[in-house]
PDB file of N, CA, C and O in Angstrom:
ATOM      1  N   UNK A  14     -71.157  45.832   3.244  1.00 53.00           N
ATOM      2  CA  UNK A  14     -72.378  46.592   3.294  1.00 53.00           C
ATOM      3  C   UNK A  14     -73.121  46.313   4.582  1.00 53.00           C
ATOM      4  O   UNK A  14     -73.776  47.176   5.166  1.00 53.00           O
ATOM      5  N   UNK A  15     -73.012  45.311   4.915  1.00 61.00           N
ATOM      6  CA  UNK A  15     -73.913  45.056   6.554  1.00 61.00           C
ATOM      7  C   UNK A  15     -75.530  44.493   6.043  1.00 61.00           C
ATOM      8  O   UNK A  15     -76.088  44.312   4.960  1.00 61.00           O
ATOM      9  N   UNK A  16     -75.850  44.363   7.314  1.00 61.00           N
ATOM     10  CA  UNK A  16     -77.145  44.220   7.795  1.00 61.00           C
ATOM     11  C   UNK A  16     -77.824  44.894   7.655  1.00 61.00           C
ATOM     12  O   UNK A  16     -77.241  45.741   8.333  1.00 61.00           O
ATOM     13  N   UNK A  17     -79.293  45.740   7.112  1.00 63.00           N
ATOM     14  CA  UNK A  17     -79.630  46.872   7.409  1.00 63.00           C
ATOM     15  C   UNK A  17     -80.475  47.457   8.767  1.00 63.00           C
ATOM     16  O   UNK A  17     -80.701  48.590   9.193  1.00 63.00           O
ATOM     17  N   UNK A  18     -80.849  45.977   9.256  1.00 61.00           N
ATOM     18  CA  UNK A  18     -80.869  46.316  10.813  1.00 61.00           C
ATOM     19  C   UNK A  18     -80.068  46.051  11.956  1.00 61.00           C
ATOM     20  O   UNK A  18     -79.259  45.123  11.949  1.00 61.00           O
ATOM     21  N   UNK A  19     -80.307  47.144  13.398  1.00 65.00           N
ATOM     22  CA  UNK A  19     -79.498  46.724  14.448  1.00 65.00           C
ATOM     23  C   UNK A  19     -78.946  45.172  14.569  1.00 65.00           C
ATOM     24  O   UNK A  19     -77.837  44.766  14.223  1.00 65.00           O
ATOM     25  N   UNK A  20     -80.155  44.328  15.225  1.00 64.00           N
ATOM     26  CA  UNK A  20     -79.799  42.947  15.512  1.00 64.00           C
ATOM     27  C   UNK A  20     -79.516  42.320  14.046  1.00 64.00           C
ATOM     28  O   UNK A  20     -80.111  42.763  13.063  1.00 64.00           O
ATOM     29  N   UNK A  21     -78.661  41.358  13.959  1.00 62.00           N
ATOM     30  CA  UNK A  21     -78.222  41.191  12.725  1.00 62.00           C
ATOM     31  C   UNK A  21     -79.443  39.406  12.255  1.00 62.00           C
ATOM     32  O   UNK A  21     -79.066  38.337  11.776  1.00 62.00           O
ATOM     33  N   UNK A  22     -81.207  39.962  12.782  1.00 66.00           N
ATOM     34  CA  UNK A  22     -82.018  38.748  12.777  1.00 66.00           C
ATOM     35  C   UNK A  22     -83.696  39.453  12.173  1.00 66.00           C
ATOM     36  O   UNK A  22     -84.111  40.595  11.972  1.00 66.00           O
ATOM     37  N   UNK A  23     -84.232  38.194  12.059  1.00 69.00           N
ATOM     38  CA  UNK A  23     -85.231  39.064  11.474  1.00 69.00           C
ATOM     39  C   UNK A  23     -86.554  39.492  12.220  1.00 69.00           C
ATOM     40  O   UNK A  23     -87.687  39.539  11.742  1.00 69.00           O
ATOM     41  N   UNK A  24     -86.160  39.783  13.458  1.00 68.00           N
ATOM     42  CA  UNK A  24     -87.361  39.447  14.460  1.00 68.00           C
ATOM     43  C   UNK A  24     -87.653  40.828  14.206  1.00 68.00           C
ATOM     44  O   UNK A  24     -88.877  40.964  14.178  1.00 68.00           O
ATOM     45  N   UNK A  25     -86.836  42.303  13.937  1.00 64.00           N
ATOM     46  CA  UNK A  25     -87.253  42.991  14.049  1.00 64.00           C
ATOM     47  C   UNK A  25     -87.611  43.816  13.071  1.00 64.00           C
ATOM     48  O   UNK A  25     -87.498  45.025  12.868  1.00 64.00           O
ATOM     49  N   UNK A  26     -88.208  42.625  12.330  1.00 65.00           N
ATOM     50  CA  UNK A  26     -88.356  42.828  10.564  1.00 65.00           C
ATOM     51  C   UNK A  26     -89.908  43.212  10.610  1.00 65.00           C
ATOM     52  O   UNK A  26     -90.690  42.333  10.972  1.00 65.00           O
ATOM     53  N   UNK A  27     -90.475  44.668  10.210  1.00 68.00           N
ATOM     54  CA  UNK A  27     -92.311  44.298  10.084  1.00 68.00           C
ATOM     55  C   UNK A  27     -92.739  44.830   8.335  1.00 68.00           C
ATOM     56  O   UNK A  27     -92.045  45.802   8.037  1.00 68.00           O
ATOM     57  N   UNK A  28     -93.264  44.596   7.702  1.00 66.00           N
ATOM     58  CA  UNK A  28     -93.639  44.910   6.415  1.00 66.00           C
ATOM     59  C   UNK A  28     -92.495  44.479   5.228  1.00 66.00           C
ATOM     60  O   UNK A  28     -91.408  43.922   5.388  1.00 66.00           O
ATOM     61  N   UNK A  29     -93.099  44.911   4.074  1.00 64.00           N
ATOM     62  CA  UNK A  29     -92.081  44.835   3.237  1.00 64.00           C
ATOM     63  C   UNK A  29     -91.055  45.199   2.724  1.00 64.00           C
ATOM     64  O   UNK A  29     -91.347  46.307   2.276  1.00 64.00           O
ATOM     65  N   UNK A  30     -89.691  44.937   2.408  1.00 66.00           N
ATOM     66  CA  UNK A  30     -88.767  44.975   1.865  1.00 66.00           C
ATOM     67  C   UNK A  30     -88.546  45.935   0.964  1.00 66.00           C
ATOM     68  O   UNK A  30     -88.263  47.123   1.117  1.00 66.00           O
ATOM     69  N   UNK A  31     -88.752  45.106  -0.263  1.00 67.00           N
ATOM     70  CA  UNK A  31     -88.885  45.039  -1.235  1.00 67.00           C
ATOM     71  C   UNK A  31     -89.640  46.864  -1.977  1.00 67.00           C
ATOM     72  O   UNK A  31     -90.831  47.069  -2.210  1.00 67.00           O
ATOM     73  N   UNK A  32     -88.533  47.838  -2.170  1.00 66.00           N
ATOM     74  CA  UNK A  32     -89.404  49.258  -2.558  1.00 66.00           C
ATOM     75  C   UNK A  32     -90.528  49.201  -3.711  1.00 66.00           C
ATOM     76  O   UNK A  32     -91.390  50.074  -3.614  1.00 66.00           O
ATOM     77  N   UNK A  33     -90.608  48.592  -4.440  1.00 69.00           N
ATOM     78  CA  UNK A  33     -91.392  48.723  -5.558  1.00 69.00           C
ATOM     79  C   UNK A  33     -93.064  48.056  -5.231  1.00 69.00           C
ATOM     80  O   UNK A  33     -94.113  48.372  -5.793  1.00 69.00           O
ATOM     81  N   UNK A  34     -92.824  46.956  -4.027  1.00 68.00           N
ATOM     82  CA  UNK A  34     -94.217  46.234  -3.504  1.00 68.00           C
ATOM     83  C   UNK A  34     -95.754  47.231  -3.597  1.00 68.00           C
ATOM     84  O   UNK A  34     -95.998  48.240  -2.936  1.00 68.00           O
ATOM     85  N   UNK A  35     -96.444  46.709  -4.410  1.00 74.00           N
ATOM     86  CA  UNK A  35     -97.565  47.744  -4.275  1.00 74.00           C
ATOM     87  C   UNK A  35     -97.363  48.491  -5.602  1.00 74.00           C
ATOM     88  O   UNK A  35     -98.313  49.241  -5.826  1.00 74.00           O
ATOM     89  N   UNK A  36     -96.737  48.505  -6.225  1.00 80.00           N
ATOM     90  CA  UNK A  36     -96.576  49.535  -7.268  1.00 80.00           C
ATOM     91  C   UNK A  36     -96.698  48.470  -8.727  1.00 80.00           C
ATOM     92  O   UNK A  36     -96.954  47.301  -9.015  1.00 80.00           O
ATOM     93  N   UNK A  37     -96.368  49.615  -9.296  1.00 81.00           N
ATOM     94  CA  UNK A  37     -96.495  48.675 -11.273  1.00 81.00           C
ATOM     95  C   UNK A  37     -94.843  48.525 -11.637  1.00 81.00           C
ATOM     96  O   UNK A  37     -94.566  47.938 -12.683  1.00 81.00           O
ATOM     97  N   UNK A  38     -93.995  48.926 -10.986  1.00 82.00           N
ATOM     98  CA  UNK A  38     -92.506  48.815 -11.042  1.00 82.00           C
ATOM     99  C   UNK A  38     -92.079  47.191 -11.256  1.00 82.00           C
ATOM    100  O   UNK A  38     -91.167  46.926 -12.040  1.00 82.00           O
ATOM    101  N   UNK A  39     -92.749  46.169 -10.558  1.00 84.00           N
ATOM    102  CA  UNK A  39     -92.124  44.711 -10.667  1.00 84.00           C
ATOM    103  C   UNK A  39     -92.632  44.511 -11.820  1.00 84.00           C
ATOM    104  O   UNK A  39     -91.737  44.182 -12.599  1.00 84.00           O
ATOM    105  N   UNK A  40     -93.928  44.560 -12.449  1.00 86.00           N
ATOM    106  CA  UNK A  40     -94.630  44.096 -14.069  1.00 86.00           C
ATOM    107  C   UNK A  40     -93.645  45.270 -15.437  1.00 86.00           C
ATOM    108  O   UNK A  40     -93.108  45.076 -16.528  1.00 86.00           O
ATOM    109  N   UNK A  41     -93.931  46.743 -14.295  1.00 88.00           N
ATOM    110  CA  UNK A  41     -93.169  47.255 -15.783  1.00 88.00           C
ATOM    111  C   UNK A  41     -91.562  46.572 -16.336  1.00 88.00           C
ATOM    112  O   UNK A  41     -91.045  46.435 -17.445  1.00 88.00           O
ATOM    113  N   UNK A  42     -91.190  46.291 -15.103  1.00 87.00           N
ATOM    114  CA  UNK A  42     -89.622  45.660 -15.470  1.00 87.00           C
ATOM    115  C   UNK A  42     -89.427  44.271 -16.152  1.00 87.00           C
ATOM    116  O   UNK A  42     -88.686  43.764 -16.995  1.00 87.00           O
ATOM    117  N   UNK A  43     -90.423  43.934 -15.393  1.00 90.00           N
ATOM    118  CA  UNK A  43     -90.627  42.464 -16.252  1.00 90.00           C
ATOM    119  C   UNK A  43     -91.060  42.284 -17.751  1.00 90.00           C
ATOM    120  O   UNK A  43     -90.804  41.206 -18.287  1.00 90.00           O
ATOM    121  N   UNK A  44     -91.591  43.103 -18.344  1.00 94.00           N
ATOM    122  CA  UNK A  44     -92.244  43.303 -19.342  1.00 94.00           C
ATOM    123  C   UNK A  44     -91.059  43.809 -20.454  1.00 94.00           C
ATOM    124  O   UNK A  44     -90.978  43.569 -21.658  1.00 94.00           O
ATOM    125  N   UNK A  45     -90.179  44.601 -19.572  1.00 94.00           N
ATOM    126  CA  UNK A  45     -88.771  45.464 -20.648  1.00 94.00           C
ATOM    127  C   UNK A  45     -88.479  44.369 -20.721  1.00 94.00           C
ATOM    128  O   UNK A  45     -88.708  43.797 -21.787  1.00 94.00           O
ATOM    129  N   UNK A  46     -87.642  43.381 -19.247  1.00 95.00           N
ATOM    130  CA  UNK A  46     -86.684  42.417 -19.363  1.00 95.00           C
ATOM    131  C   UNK A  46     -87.115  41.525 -20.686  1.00 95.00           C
ATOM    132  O   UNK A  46     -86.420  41.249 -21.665  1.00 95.00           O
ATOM    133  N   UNK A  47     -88.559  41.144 -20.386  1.00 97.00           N
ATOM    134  CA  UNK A  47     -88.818  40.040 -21.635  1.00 97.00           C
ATOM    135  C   UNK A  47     -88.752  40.927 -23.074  1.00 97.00           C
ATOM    136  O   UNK A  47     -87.990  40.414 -23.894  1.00 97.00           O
ATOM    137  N   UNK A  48     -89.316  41.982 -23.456  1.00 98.00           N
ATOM    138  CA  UNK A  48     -88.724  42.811 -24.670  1.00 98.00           C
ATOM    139  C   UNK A  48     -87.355  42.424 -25.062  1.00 98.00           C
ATOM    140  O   UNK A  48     -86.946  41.977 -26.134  1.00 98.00           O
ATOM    141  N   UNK A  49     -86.727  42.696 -23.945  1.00 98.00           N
ATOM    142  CA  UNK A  49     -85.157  42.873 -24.300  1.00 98.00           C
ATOM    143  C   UNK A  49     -84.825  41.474 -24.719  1.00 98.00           C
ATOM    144  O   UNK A  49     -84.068  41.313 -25.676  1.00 98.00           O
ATOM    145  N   UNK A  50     -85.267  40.578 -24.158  1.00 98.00           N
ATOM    146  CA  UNK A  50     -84.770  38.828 -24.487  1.00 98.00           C
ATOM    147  C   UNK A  50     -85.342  39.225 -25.873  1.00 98.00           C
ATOM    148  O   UNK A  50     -84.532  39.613 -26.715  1.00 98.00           O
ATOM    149  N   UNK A  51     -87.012  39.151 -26.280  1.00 98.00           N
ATOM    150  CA  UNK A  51     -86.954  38.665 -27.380  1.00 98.00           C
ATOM    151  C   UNK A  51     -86.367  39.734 -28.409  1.00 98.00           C
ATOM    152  O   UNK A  51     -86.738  39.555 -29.569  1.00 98.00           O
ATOM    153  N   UNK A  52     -85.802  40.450 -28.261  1.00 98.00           N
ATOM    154  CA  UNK A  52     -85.283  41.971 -28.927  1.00 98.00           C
ATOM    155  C   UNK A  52     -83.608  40.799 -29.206  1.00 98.00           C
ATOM    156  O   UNK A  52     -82.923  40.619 -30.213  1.00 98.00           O
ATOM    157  N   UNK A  53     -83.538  40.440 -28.289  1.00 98.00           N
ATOM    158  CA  UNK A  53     -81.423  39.470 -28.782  1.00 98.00           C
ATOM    159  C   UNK A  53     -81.516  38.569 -29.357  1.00 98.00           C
ATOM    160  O   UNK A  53     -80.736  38.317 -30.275  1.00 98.00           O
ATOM    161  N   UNK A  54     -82.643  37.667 -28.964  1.00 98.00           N
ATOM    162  CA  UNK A  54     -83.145  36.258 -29.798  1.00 98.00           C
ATOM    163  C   UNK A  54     -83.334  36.623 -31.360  1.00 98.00           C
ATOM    164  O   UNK A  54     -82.758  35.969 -32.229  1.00 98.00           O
ATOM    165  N   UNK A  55     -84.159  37.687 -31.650  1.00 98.00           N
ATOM    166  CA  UNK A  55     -84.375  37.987 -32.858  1.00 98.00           C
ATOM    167  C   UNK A  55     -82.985  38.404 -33.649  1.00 98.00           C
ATOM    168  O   UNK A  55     -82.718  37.981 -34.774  1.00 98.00           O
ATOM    169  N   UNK A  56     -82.220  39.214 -32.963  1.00 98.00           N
ATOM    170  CA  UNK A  56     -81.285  39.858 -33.136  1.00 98.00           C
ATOM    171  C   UNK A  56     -80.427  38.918 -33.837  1.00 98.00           C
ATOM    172  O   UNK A  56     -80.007  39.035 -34.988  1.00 98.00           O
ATOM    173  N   UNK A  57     -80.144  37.664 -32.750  1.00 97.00           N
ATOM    174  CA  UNK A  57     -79.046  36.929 -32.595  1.00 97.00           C
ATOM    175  C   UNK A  57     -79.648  36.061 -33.925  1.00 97.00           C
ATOM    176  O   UNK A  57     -78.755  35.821 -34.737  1.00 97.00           O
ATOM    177  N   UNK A  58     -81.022  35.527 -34.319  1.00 97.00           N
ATOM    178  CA  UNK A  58     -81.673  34.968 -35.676  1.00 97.00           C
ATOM    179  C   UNK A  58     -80.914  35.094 -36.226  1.00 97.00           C
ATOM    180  O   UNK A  58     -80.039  34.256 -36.443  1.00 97.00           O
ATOM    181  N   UNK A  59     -81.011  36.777 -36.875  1.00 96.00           N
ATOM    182  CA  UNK A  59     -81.155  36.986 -37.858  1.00 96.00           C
ATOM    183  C   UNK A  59     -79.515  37.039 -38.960  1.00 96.00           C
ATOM    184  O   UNK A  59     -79.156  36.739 -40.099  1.00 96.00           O
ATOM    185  N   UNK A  60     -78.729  37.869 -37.179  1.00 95.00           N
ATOM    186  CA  UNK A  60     -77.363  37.481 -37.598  1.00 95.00           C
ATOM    187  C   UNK A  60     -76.484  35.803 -38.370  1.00 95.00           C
ATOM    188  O   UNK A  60     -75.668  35.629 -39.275  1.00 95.00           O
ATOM    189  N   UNK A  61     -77.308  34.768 -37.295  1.00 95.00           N
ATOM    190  CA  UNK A  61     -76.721  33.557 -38.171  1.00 95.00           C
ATOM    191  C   UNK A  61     -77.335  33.553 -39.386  1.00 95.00           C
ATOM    192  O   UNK A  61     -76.507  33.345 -40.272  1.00 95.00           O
ATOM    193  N   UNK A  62     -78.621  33.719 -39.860  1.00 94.00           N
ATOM    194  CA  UNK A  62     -79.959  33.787 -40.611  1.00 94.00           C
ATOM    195  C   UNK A  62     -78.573  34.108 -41.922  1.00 94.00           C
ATOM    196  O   UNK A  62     -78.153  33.447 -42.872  1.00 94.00           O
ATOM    197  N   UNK A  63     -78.274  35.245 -41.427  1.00 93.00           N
ATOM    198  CA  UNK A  63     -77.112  35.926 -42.744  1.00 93.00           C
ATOM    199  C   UNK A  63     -75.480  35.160 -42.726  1.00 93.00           C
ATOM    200  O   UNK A  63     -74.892  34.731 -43.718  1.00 93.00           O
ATOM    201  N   UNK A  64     -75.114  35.149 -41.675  1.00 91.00           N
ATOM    202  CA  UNK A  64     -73.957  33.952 -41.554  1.00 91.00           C
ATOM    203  C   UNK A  64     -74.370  32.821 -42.692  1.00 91.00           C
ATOM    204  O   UNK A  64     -73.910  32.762 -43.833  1.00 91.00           O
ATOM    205  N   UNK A  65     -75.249  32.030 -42.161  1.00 91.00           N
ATOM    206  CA  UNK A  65     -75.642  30.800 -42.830  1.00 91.00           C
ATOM    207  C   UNK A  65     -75.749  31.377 -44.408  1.00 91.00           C
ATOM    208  O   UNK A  65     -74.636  31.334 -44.932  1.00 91.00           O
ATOM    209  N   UNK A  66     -76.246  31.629 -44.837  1.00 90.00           N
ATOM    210  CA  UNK A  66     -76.294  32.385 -46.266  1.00 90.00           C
ATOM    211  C   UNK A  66     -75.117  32.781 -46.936  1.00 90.00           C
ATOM    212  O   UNK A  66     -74.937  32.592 -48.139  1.00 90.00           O
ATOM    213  N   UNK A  67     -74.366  33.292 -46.227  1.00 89.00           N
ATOM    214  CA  UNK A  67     -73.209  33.836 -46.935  1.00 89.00           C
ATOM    215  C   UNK A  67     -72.294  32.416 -46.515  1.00 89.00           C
ATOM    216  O   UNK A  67     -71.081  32.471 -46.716  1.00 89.00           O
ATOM    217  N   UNK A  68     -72.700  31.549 -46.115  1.00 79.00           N
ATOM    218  CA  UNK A  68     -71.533  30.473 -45.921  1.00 79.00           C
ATOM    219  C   UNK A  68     -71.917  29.356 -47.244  1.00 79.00           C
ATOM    220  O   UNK A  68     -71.175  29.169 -48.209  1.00 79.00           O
ATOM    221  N   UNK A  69     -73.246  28.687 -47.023  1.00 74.00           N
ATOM    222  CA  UNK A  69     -73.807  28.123 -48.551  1.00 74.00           C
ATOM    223  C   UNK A  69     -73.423  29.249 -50.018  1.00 74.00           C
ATOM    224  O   UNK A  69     -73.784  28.931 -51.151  1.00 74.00           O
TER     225      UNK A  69
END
C-alpha cells in the first residue's frame, strides 16, 4: 500500500489524519463497540448459565 505521502517522512505532514477528527464518528463507534462486548458477555452468561444446569 505505500506511504500516502511523496517523501516517505513526516515533515510534510500538516493537520489531521485521522477522517472522523471533529466529528461524533469516534464516540458513536465506541459506544456500538462497547454494546457489542456487553451484548457477547451476556450472551456468552447465559449460554454456560444453561450448560451448567443441564450438567447438575
Amino acid at each position: 500500500m505505500g506511504f500516502p505521502f511523496e517523501p516517505a517522512a513526516w515533515e510534510g505532514v500538516s493537520g489531521p489524519i485521522f477522517m472522523g477528527y471533529g466529528s461524533a464518528l469516534p464516540g458513536l463507534f465506541s459506544v456500538i463497540g462497547i454494546g457489542l462486548c456487553f451484548a457477547i458477555l451476556i450472551k456468552g452468561q447465559m449460554a454456560e448459565a444453561k450448560s451448567y444446569k443441564s450438567y447438575m
